[in-house]
Amino acid sequence: MTAPTTAAESLRTVAAGQRVTVRVPATSANLGPGYDSLGLALALYDTVTVETTDDGSLAFELSGEGADTLPRDETHLVVRTLDAALARLGYTRSGLLLRAENVSPHGRGLGSSASATVAAVLAAAALVEPADQPDRAWVLQLCSEIEGHPDNVAPAIFGSLALSWQEGEAFRTAVAEVVDTVVPIVAIPDFELSTELARSLLPSSIPHHAAAANSGRAALLVHALTKDPSLLLPATEDYLHQSYRSTAMEPSARLIQRLRAEGHAAVVSGAGPTVLALADGAAEADEVQDAVERFAHSMGAGTLDPEQGDESVTSWRVLRLAVDREGARVDLHPR
C-alpha cells in the first residue's frame, strides 16, 4: 500500500540557481490622524537579494542596521516570511543565500519589519514558476496578514501615499500621488520603541467628539498631501494615539510640540519614536532641519555624533528625504 502524501511532500521545490533582488522603501504610517490607514513611502531603501541553491544550506551576508544582532538561521524574518509565502504558493526550497543591506533603522517607526516582509514575499513570488506568480494584490493580502495591518506594507509595495482599509478578511489599498513640493524630514532618536509597547498605551475607547475631529483631520490630510500642502499643519492634528503614547517617547513628544509651535507639520512616524515633519518646499525643509538642530542643542545634545556627551541625553539623526513614488522594485537575474 502506498503511503499517503503529506502536505510538505506535495510542495514543489523552487528551481536552484535563481537570484532575485528586491529594493523596498522605508515607510511612515499614521501621519498624524491616519491611524492604521495612511502610510507614506520614503526614499530610504533596504535591499534584499535571495539566491536559491540545491545543497540545503542557509547562508547570510548581512550589512547595515542590525547586521550584528539579527539571527542567521531560519528564524530570520526574511527567511521565515519567504518560506511562508512559498508554502502559500505551493512551493518549498532547498538551499538559500540571503544578502541584506539594511538602511532603515530598526524599532524606530520607519517600517523596517514591513520592509523585510514585503521583500520576502515579493522574492518568493518571483522565484516560483511564471504561471504561479501572483499579482501585487495577493502580495498586499499576505503581507498585511503577517504584519496585522496594511498601513506600512501598502506604501512599501506601491509607493507614494497609500490609503488602506479592510473588508472582512480582505485588505485593500488605494494609492494617491503626493504634491511634488512635499519634503519629508525624519528626526531619528538614539532609542528604540516596540510597536507592542506603543499599542499597549492606547485606551480601549475614545470620546465620540475626538473620533469625529480625527476623521475630519484625516480627510483634510489626504487633500493637503495631494492638492494643497499649505494645510499640512492643521491636517496632521491627531486625536487618537499620539498623546497617549507620549510618555514612552518624551523626547519625541517634546520635539513634535516644538516644531508644531513653530508652524511645521510634525507627527510621530508610525509607532515612534522617530519624528516625521512634512515640509512644503525646500525653504521650509531648511527651517525644519534648523529647528531640530536648535532643539537638540537646547536639550544638551547634538544631531551629528551620538557617541559623545551625556548618555542620558537624546541624540538625533536627521534625514531629508523624498517621497518614493515607485514602491518595491524586483529584479530577477537570469540563470
Tab-separated table of C-alpha atoms in Angstrom:
chain	number	residue	atom	x	y	z
A	1	MET	CA	0.000	0.000	0.000
A	2	THR	CA	1.343	3.466	-0.942
A	3	ALA	CA	1.829	5.850	1.979
A	4	PRO	CA	-0.421	8.942	1.873
A	5	THR	CA	1.173	12.128	0.563
A	6	THR	CA	1.761	14.751	3.244
A	7	ALA	CA	1.276	18.485	2.670
A	8	ALA	CA	5.049	19.021	2.739
A	9	GLU	CA	5.610	16.279	0.168
A	10	SER	CA	3.088	17.881	-2.187
A	11	LEU	CA	5.080	21.111	-2.389
A	12	ARG	CA	7.231	21.713	-5.421
A	13	THR	CA	10.812	22.893	-4.909
A	14	VAL	CA	11.757	26.199	-6.497
A	15	ALA	CA	14.478	25.918	-9.085
A	16	ALA	CA	18.055	26.275	-7.863
A	17	GLY	CA	20.368	28.848	-9.398
A	18	GLN	CA	17.906	31.734	-9.272
A	19	ARG	CA	18.807	35.171	-7.927
A	20	VAL	CA	16.255	37.871	-7.155
A	21	THR	CA	16.892	41.337	-5.706
A	22	VAL	CA	14.160	43.380	-4.042
A	23	ARG	CA	14.557	47.039	-3.090
A	24	VAL	CA	11.916	48.281	-0.651
A	25	PRO	CA	11.331	51.860	0.566
A	26	ALA	CA	11.024	52.801	4.201
A	27	THR	CA	7.569	53.938	5.234
A	28	SER	CA	5.924	56.251	7.720
A	29	ALA	CA	2.478	55.168	8.891
A	30	ASN	CA	-0.362	57.119	10.513
A	31	LEU	CA	0.943	60.590	9.508
A	32	GLY	CA	-0.898	62.017	12.497
A	33	PRO	CA	-4.646	61.338	12.207
A	34	GLY	CA	-4.476	58.456	9.692
A	35	TYR	CA	-4.098	55.778	12.363
A	36	ASP	CA	-3.657	52.294	10.857
A	37	SER	CA	-4.878	53.576	7.485
A	38	LEU	CA	-2.452	56.078	5.935
A	39	GLY	CA	1.163	55.421	5.009
A	40	LEU	CA	3.821	57.274	3.038
A	41	ALA	CA	6.701	55.690	1.127
A	42	LEU	CA	10.085	57.333	1.729
A	43	ALA	CA	13.197	57.340	-0.447
A	44	LEU	CA	15.261	55.327	2.033
A	45	TYR	CA	15.806	51.774	0.849
A	46	ASP	CA	16.581	48.327	2.202
A	47	THR	CA	17.828	45.822	-0.358
A	48	VAL	CA	17.452	42.042	-0.142
A	49	THR	CA	18.968	39.537	-2.571
A	50	VAL	CA	17.977	35.876	-2.442
A	51	GLU	CA	19.852	33.106	-4.271
A	52	THR	CA	18.486	29.571	-4.407
A	53	THR	CA	20.903	26.666	-4.148
A	54	ASP	CA	20.451	22.895	-4.287
A	55	ASP	CA	22.577	21.882	-1.282
A	56	GLY	CA	20.077	22.578	1.506
A	57	SER	CA	22.339	25.116	3.222
A	58	LEU	CA	21.381	28.507	4.602
A	59	ALA	CA	23.943	31.313	4.377
A	60	PHE	CA	23.803	35.009	5.235
A	61	GLU	CA	25.619	38.173	4.166
A	62	LEU	CA	24.135	40.983	6.278
A	63	SER	CA	25.244	44.607	6.391
A	64	GLY	CA	23.952	47.886	7.784
A	65	GLU	CA	21.342	48.261	10.519
A	66	GLY	CA	21.096	45.244	12.793
A	67	ALA	CA	23.804	43.264	10.981
A	68	ASP	CA	25.483	42.298	14.255
A	69	THR	CA	22.312	41.347	16.133
A	70	LEU	CA	19.894	39.805	13.611
A	71	PRO	CA	19.622	35.986	13.642
A	72	ARG	CA	21.428	33.994	10.976
A	73	ASP	CA	19.161	30.970	10.832
A	74	GLU	CA	15.591	30.036	9.901
A	75	THR	CA	14.247	32.497	12.479
A	76	HIS	CA	15.411	35.499	10.420
A	77	LEU	CA	12.276	37.440	9.431
A	78	VAL	CA	13.039	37.347	5.708
A	79	VAL	CA	13.668	33.586	5.742
A	80	ARG	CA	10.554	32.836	7.819
A	81	THR	CA	8.385	35.011	5.590
A	82	LEU	CA	9.909	33.687	2.372
A	83	ASP	CA	9.175	30.122	3.440
A	84	ALA	CA	5.611	31.029	4.429
A	85	ALA	CA	4.987	32.765	1.107
A	86	LEU	CA	6.447	29.869	-0.888
A	87	ALA	CA	4.247	27.418	1.005
A	88	ARG	CA	1.171	29.551	0.297
A	89	LEU	CA	2.077	29.323	-3.397
A	90	GLY	CA	2.610	25.566	-3.231
A	91	TYR	CA	6.399	25.563	-3.149
A	92	THR	CA	9.326	24.939	-0.863
A	93	ARG	CA	13.062	25.495	-1.229
A	94	SER	CA	16.345	23.706	-0.828
A	95	GLY	CA	19.350	25.913	-0.041
A	96	LEU	CA	19.391	29.681	0.239
A	97	LEU	CA	21.869	32.538	0.306
A	98	LEU	CA	20.425	35.735	1.757
A	99	ARG	CA	22.144	39.071	1.248
A	100	ALA	CA	20.601	42.046	3.005
A	101	GLU	CA	21.691	45.672	3.137
A	102	ASN	CA	19.604	47.345	5.839
A	103	VAL	CA	19.445	51.127	5.783
A	104	SER	CA	16.239	51.818	7.706
A	105	PRO	CA	16.822	51.791	11.470
A	106	HIS	CA	15.020	49.103	13.462
A	107	GLY	CA	12.442	49.832	16.153
A	108	ARG	CA	12.151	53.487	15.198
A	109	GLY	CA	8.801	53.716	13.384
A	110	LEU	CA	10.046	53.621	9.788
A	111	GLY	CA	8.558	50.267	8.809
A	112	SER	CA	11.672	48.091	8.964
A	113	SER	CA	9.726	44.890	9.675
A	114	ALA	CA	7.214	45.719	6.939
A	115	SER	CA	10.099	46.288	4.537
A	116	ALA	CA	11.546	42.865	5.330
A	117	THR	CA	8.135	41.237	4.985
A	118	VAL	CA	7.461	42.863	1.614
A	119	ALA	CA	10.927	41.956	0.344
A	120	ALA	CA	10.480	38.316	1.332
A	121	VAL	CA	7.015	37.922	-0.169
A	122	LEU	CA	7.983	39.618	-3.417
A	123	ALA	CA	11.106	37.462	-3.649
A	124	ALA	CA	9.036	34.323	-3.157
A	125	ALA	CA	6.574	35.470	-5.824
A	126	ALA	CA	9.438	35.924	-8.289
A	127	LEU	CA	11.039	32.528	-7.553
A	128	VAL	CA	8.064	30.330	-8.451
A	129	GLU	CA	7.134	29.313	-11.977
A	130	PRO	CA	5.729	32.165	-14.111
A	131	ALA	CA	2.273	30.609	-14.268
A	132	ASP	CA	2.100	30.600	-10.459
A	133	GLN	CA	3.374	34.122	-9.845
A	134	PRO	CA	0.733	36.221	-8.026
A	135	ASP	CA	-0.152	39.866	-8.558
A	136	ARG	CA	0.573	42.629	-6.057
A	137	ALA	CA	-2.932	42.478	-4.604
A	138	TRP	CA	-2.032	38.969	-3.392
A	139	VAL	CA	1.245	40.320	-2.045
A	140	LEU	CA	-0.631	43.047	-0.159
A	141	GLN	CA	-3.003	40.498	1.345
A	142	LEU	CA	-0.307	38.148	2.614
A	143	CYS	CA	1.958	40.937	3.891
A	144	SER	CA	-0.967	42.549	5.726
A	145	GLU	CA	-1.904	39.229	7.309
A	146	ILE	CA	1.660	38.776	8.523
A	147	GLU	CA	2.024	42.353	9.800
A	148	GLY	CA	-1.530	42.554	11.144
A	149	HIS	CA	-2.424	45.713	9.251
A	150	PRO	CA	-1.635	47.277	5.849
A	151	ASP	CA	-0.570	50.812	6.761
A	152	ASN	CA	3.178	50.166	6.310
A	153	VAL	CA	3.193	47.334	3.790
A	154	ALA	CA	0.890	49.103	1.301
A	155	PRO	CA	3.168	52.114	0.647
A	156	ALA	CA	6.194	49.801	0.702
A	157	ILE	CA	4.629	47.773	-2.119
A	158	PHE	CA	3.026	50.528	-4.187
A	159	GLY	CA	4.869	53.741	-3.263
A	160	SER	CA	3.511	57.265	-2.685
A	161	LEU	CA	0.596	57.780	-0.275
A	162	ALA	CA	-1.378	54.606	0.449
A	163	LEU	CA	-4.903	54.752	1.859
A	164	SER	CA	-5.687	51.312	3.227
A	165	TRP	CA	-8.662	49.544	4.750
A	166	GLN	CA	-10.055	46.094	5.496
A	167	GLU	CA	-13.208	44.457	4.132
A	168	GLY	CA	-13.906	41.298	6.089
A	169	GLU	CA	-10.718	39.274	5.749
A	170	ALA	CA	-9.536	41.205	2.683
A	171	PHE	CA	-7.053	44.078	2.836
A	172	ARG	CA	-7.381	46.830	0.250
A	173	THR	CA	-5.459	49.981	-0.639
A	174	ALA	CA	-5.698	52.975	-2.947
A	175	VAL	CA	-2.653	54.984	-3.987
A	176	ALA	CA	-2.676	58.778	-4.206
A	177	GLU	CA	0.063	60.922	-5.721
A	178	VAL	CA	1.694	63.409	-3.366
A	179	VAL	CA	2.309	67.010	-4.414
A	180	ASP	CA	5.883	67.475	-5.662
A	181	THR	CA	6.667	70.233	-3.150
A	182	VAL	CA	6.190	67.994	-0.082
A	183	VAL	CA	9.539	67.202	1.563
A	184	PRO	CA	9.590	64.544	4.303
A	185	ILE	CA	12.183	65.052	7.032
A	186	VAL	CA	12.783	62.415	9.695
A	187	ALA	CA	14.462	63.012	13.033
A	188	ILE	CA	15.566	59.611	14.338
A	189	PRO	CA	16.404	59.428	18.055
A	190	ASP	CA	19.006	57.141	19.568
A	191	PHE	CA	16.487	54.891	21.317
A	192	GLU	CA	14.015	52.250	20.167
A	193	LEU	CA	10.350	51.720	20.940
A	194	SER	CA	8.489	48.486	20.286
A	195	THR	CA	5.200	48.654	18.410
A	196	GLU	CA	3.683	46.335	21.017
A	197	LEU	CA	4.516	48.748	23.843
A	198	ALA	CA	3.234	51.729	21.865
A	199	ARG	CA	-0.080	49.977	21.160
A	200	SER	CA	-0.457	48.888	24.772
A	201	LEU	CA	-0.636	52.538	25.848
A	202	LEU	CA	-3.765	53.261	23.798
A	203	PRO	CA	-7.172	53.388	25.516
A	204	SER	CA	-9.821	50.850	24.586
A	205	SER	CA	-12.216	53.641	23.582
A	206	ILE	CA	-12.218	57.375	22.934
A	207	PRO	CA	-14.972	60.015	23.096
A	208	HIS	CA	-17.190	60.445	20.048
A	209	HIS	CA	-16.138	64.083	19.602
A	210	ALA	CA	-12.481	63.032	19.384
A	211	ALA	CA	-13.286	60.416	16.739
A	212	ALA	CA	-15.273	62.964	14.747
A	213	ALA	CA	-12.479	65.531	14.947
A	214	ASN	CA	-9.910	62.952	13.907
A	215	SER	CA	-11.896	61.799	10.869
A	216	GLY	CA	-12.115	65.395	9.675
A	217	ARG	CA	-8.359	65.910	10.000
A	218	ALA	CA	-7.598	62.605	8.229
A	219	ALA	CA	-9.770	63.648	5.298
A	220	LEU	CA	-8.081	67.058	5.231
A	221	LEU	CA	-4.663	65.388	5.300
A	222	VAL	CA	-5.326	63.498	2.060
A	223	HIS	CA	-6.320	66.813	0.434
A	224	ALA	CA	-3.264	68.587	1.860
A	225	LEU	CA	-0.819	65.945	0.633
A	226	THR	CA	-2.328	65.649	-2.847
A	227	LYS	CA	-3.616	69.160	-3.559
A	228	ASP	CA	-2.785	71.880	-1.035
A	229	PRO	CA	0.222	71.356	1.272
A	230	SER	CA	-0.338	74.767	2.862
A	231	LEU	CA	-2.915	72.920	5.004
A	232	LEU	CA	-0.481	70.309	6.333
A	233	LEU	CA	-0.218	71.785	9.828
A	234	PRO	CA	-3.937	71.598	10.716
A	235	ALA	CA	-4.316	68.399	8.666
A	236	THR	CA	-1.771	66.497	10.797
A	237	GLU	CA	-3.524	67.188	14.111
A	238	ASP	CA	-4.197	63.845	15.800
A	239	TYR	CA	-6.813	62.928	18.411
A	240	LEU	CA	-6.389	59.144	18.549
A	241	HIS	CA	-2.951	57.993	19.572
A	242	GLN	CA	-0.025	60.411	19.864
A	243	SER	CA	-0.884	61.977	23.211
A	244	TYR	CA	-1.410	58.556	24.820
A	245	ARG	CA	1.985	57.321	23.612
A	246	SER	CA	3.952	60.431	24.569
A	247	THR	CA	5.090	59.065	27.938
A	248	ALA	CA	7.008	56.286	26.159
A	249	MET	CA	8.894	58.761	23.961
A	250	GLU	CA	9.084	62.050	25.803
A	251	PRO	CA	11.968	63.485	23.735
A	252	SER	CA	9.974	62.856	20.540
A	253	ALA	CA	6.833	64.385	22.036
A	254	ARG	CA	8.768	67.499	23.037
A	255	LEU	CA	10.303	67.825	19.584
A	256	ILE	CA	6.898	67.497	17.917
A	257	GLN	CA	5.481	70.139	20.231
A	258	ARG	CA	8.367	72.498	19.428
A	259	LEU	CA	8.106	72.003	15.653
A	260	ARG	CA	4.339	72.454	15.595
A	261	ALA	CA	4.610	75.587	17.726
A	262	GLU	CA	6.913	76.969	15.040
A	263	GLY	CA	4.354	76.155	12.327
A	264	HIS	CA	5.695	72.850	10.970
A	265	ALA	CA	3.594	69.725	10.370
A	266	ALA	CA	5.362	67.290	12.692
A	267	VAL	CA	3.987	63.912	13.794
A	268	VAL	CA	5.112	60.604	15.245
A	269	SER	CA	6.311	58.288	12.473
A	270	GLY	CA	4.396	55.040	12.861
A	271	ALA	CA	4.551	53.858	16.456
A	272	GLY	CA	7.599	56.082	17.024
A	273	PRO	CA	9.919	57.251	18.310
A	274	THR	CA	11.063	58.849	15.016
A	275	VAL	CA	9.567	62.262	14.312
A	276	LEU	CA	8.324	62.977	10.784
A	277	ALA	CA	7.925	66.532	9.523
A	278	LEU	CA	6.165	67.238	6.232
A	279	ALA	CA	7.574	70.445	4.801
A	280	ASP	CA	6.034	72.432	1.955
A	281	GLY	CA	9.053	73.165	-0.210
A	282	ALA	CA	12.800	73.420	0.224
A	283	ALA	CA	12.713	76.630	2.262
A	284	GLU	CA	10.515	75.120	4.961
A	285	ALA	CA	12.599	71.935	4.889
A	286	ASP	CA	15.628	74.084	5.745
A	287	GLU	CA	13.677	75.640	8.600
A	288	VAL	CA	12.698	72.237	9.970
A	289	GLN	CA	16.275	70.969	9.932
A	290	ASP	CA	17.438	74.127	11.685
A	291	ALA	CA	14.664	73.800	14.266
A	292	VAL	CA	15.673	70.201	15.054
A	293	GLU	CA	19.301	71.285	15.468
A	294	ARG	CA	18.270	74.071	17.832
A	295	PHE	CA	16.035	71.752	19.811
A	296	ALA	CA	18.744	69.125	20.161
A	297	HIS	CA	21.299	71.655	21.398
A	298	SER	CA	18.783	73.198	23.805
A	299	MET	CA	18.307	69.736	25.316
A	300	GLY	CA	22.071	69.325	25.715
A	301	ALA	CA	22.612	67.031	22.722
A	302	GLY	CA	23.591	67.254	19.099
A	303	THR	CA	22.446	65.662	15.884
A	304	LEU	CA	25.753	64.512	14.466
A	305	ASP	CA	27.670	62.413	16.980
A	306	PRO	CA	25.568	60.344	19.411
A	307	GLU	CA	28.765	58.793	20.816
A	308	GLN	CA	29.685	61.993	22.608
A	309	GLY	CA	28.053	63.708	25.545
A	310	ASP	CA	25.762	62.585	28.352
A	311	GLU	CA	24.356	59.116	27.636
A	312	SER	CA	21.043	60.157	29.208
A	313	VAL	CA	20.577	62.882	26.591
A	314	THR	CA	18.900	62.003	23.308
A	315	SER	CA	20.859	62.477	20.112
A	316	TRP	CA	19.131	62.776	16.762
A	317	ARG	CA	19.935	61.725	13.207
A	318	VAL	CA	18.146	63.985	10.740
A	319	LEU	CA	17.464	62.855	7.169
A	320	ARG	CA	15.946	64.993	4.453
A	321	LEU	CA	14.217	62.564	2.129
A	322	ALA	CA	11.825	62.469	-0.803
A	323	VAL	CA	8.549	60.666	-1.350
A	324	ASP	CA	9.175	57.343	-3.066
A	325	ARG	CA	6.744	57.080	-5.980
A	326	GLU	CA	7.706	53.642	-7.319
A	327	GLY	CA	7.294	51.261	-4.404
A	328	ALA	CA	9.170	47.997	-4.134
A	329	ARG	CA	11.291	47.071	-7.140
A	330	VAL	CA	12.019	43.467	-8.085
A	331	ASP	CA	14.893	42.378	-10.329
A	332	LEU	CA	15.112	38.705	-11.296
A	333	HIS	CA	18.571	37.906	-12.564
A	334	PRO	CA	18.726	35.361	-15.392
A	335	ARG	CA	20.043	31.895	-14.648
